[in-house]
């Protein structure tokens, strides 16, 4: 039986340029599984300041933040957790009695995936992009001990700054480089976007890589992921990132940590 929504039901939400049902299915599955009086809804906005003011004013408990709001929202929160402050990027806002504190659980998810998939730290890498998700990826790679890599971004200011911050190199284009680990942290391949059917690199770059990691989660099988799978590469997909970071969000919002089995079933349900 579905729990009825009442005046006491706690609302959590997400803000994304292109909302999906992955997070709503994940969180609402666990609310039902654990009999917690919460409900989760996805939104987009053209007025970020007003949307975040609404979180505060309406007592919304938590909000997941996705592209393109991960950096723009910083000016509207009251405090930054170390996880967000370290990379100046936010993917989670928790509202406690009207005070908004920002976190970044993307970093936690990416670090765990690099370890779980046993990516050799001596591999060269290229991270495509210089936005909030790229920051989380580059920070996780640095902290995991990857010594040699580059940030590839057309934005010279943000790309060079990100690379310099973590001791890597920046290039505007990948050129003739053939990294062993290729990470796409751009919107290329995202459903509904102008480059939904495109690859972020030439096919030869995918062919030369040993591992391909696409943080884009919608669709689960992006053009880059499909290309990598066809070439029998090791692949990490964006839905893995979403599930792991959503788990940490769930704990921040509710104070409850699901069992491994509950997490697994919620992740499977979110992708179904």
Coordinates of C-alpha atoms in Angstrom, one line a residue, residues 171-261:
X171 CA 44.4 21.5 -23.2
X172 CA 41.7 23.1 -25.2
X173 CA 41.6 20.0 -27.4
X174 CA 42.7 16.4 -26.9
X175 CA 44.6 16.4 -30.1
X176 CA 46.8 13.3 -30.6
X177 CA 46.7 12.2 -27.0
X178 CA 45.4 8.8 -26.3
X179 CA 44.6 8.4 -22.6
X180 CA 44.2 5.0 -21.0
X181 CA 41.3 6.4 -18.9
X182 CA 38.8 8.6 -20.7
X183 CA 36.2 10.5 -18.6
X184 CA 33.4 12.5 -20.1
X185 CA 32.1 15.2 -17.7
X186 CA 30.4 17.3 -20.4
X187 CA 26.7 17.2 -21.5
X188 CA 27.7 15.6 -24.8
X189 CA 25.5 12.5 -25.2
X190 CA 22.8 13.7 -22.7
X191 CA 19.2 13.2 -23.7
X192 CA 17.4 16.3 -24.8
X193 CA 20.6 18.3 -25.3
X194 CA 22.0 19.7 -28.6
X195 CA 24.6 16.9 -28.8
X196 CA 22.5 14.0 -27.6
X197 CA 23.6 11.7 -30.5
X198 CA 27.2 12.8 -30.5
X199 CA 30.5 11.4 -29.3
X200 CA 32.6 13.8 -27.2
X201 CA 35.8 12.5 -28.9
X202 CA 36.8 10.8 -32.1
X203 CA 36.2 7.1 -32.2
X204 CA 40.0 6.5 -32.4
X205 CA 40.3 7.9 -28.9
X206 CA 37.7 5.4 -27.5
X207 CA 39.5 2.6 -29.3
X208 CA 42.8 3.5 -27.7
X209 CA 41.4 3.8 -24.2
X210 CA 41.3 0.9 -21.7
X211 CA 38.5 2.3 -19.5
X212 CA 35.7 4.7 -20.5
X213 CA 33.8 6.6 -17.8
X214 CA 30.8 8.6 -18.8
X215 CA 29.2 10.6 -16.0
X216 CA 26.1 11.4 -18.1
X217 CA 23.3 9.3 -16.7
X218 CA 20.4 10.0 -19.1
X219 CA 20.3 7.9 -21.2
X220 CA 22.0 5.1 -19.3
X221 CA 23.7 4.0 -22.5
X222 CA 25.1 7.2 -24.1
X223 CA 26.7 7.2 -27.6
X224 CA 30.1 7.1 -25.8
X225 CA 29.1 4.1 -23.6
X226 CA 27.7 2.2 -26.6
X227 CA 30.9 2.8 -28.6
X228 CA 33.1 1.7 -25.7
X229 CA 31.0 -1.4 -25.1
X230 CA 31.2 -2.3 -28.8
X231 CA 34.9 -2.2 -28.5
X232 CA 34.9 -4.3 -25.4
X233 CA 36.3 -1.6 -23.1
X234 CA 35.9 -1.5 -19.4
X235 CA 33.0 0.9 -18.9
X236 CA 31.7 3.0 -15.9
X237 CA 28.3 4.5 -16.5
X238 CA 26.6 7.6 -15.1
X239 CA 23.8 5.7 -13.5
X240 CA 26.4 4.2 -11.1
X241 CA 27.4 7.7 -10.1
X242 CA 23.8 8.8 -9.6
X243 CA 22.9 5.8 -7.4
X244 CA 26.0 6.1 -5.1
X245 CA 25.7 9.8 -4.7
X246 CA 21.9 9.5 -4.1
X247 CA 22.6 7.0 -1.3
X248 CA 24.7 9.6 0.5
X249 CA 22.0 12.2 -0.1
X250 CA 19.4 9.9 1.3
X251 CA 21.4 9.5 4.5
X252 CA 21.8 13.3 4.8
X253 CA 18.1 13.9 4.3
X254 CA 16.7 11.1 6.6
X255 CA 19.5 10.1 9.0
X256 CA 18.9 6.5 7.9
X257 CA 21.4 4.3 6.0
X258 CA 19.8 1.5 4.0
X259 CA 21.3 -1.9 3.9
X260 CA 23.4 -3.0 1.0
X261 CA 20.5 -5.1 -0.3

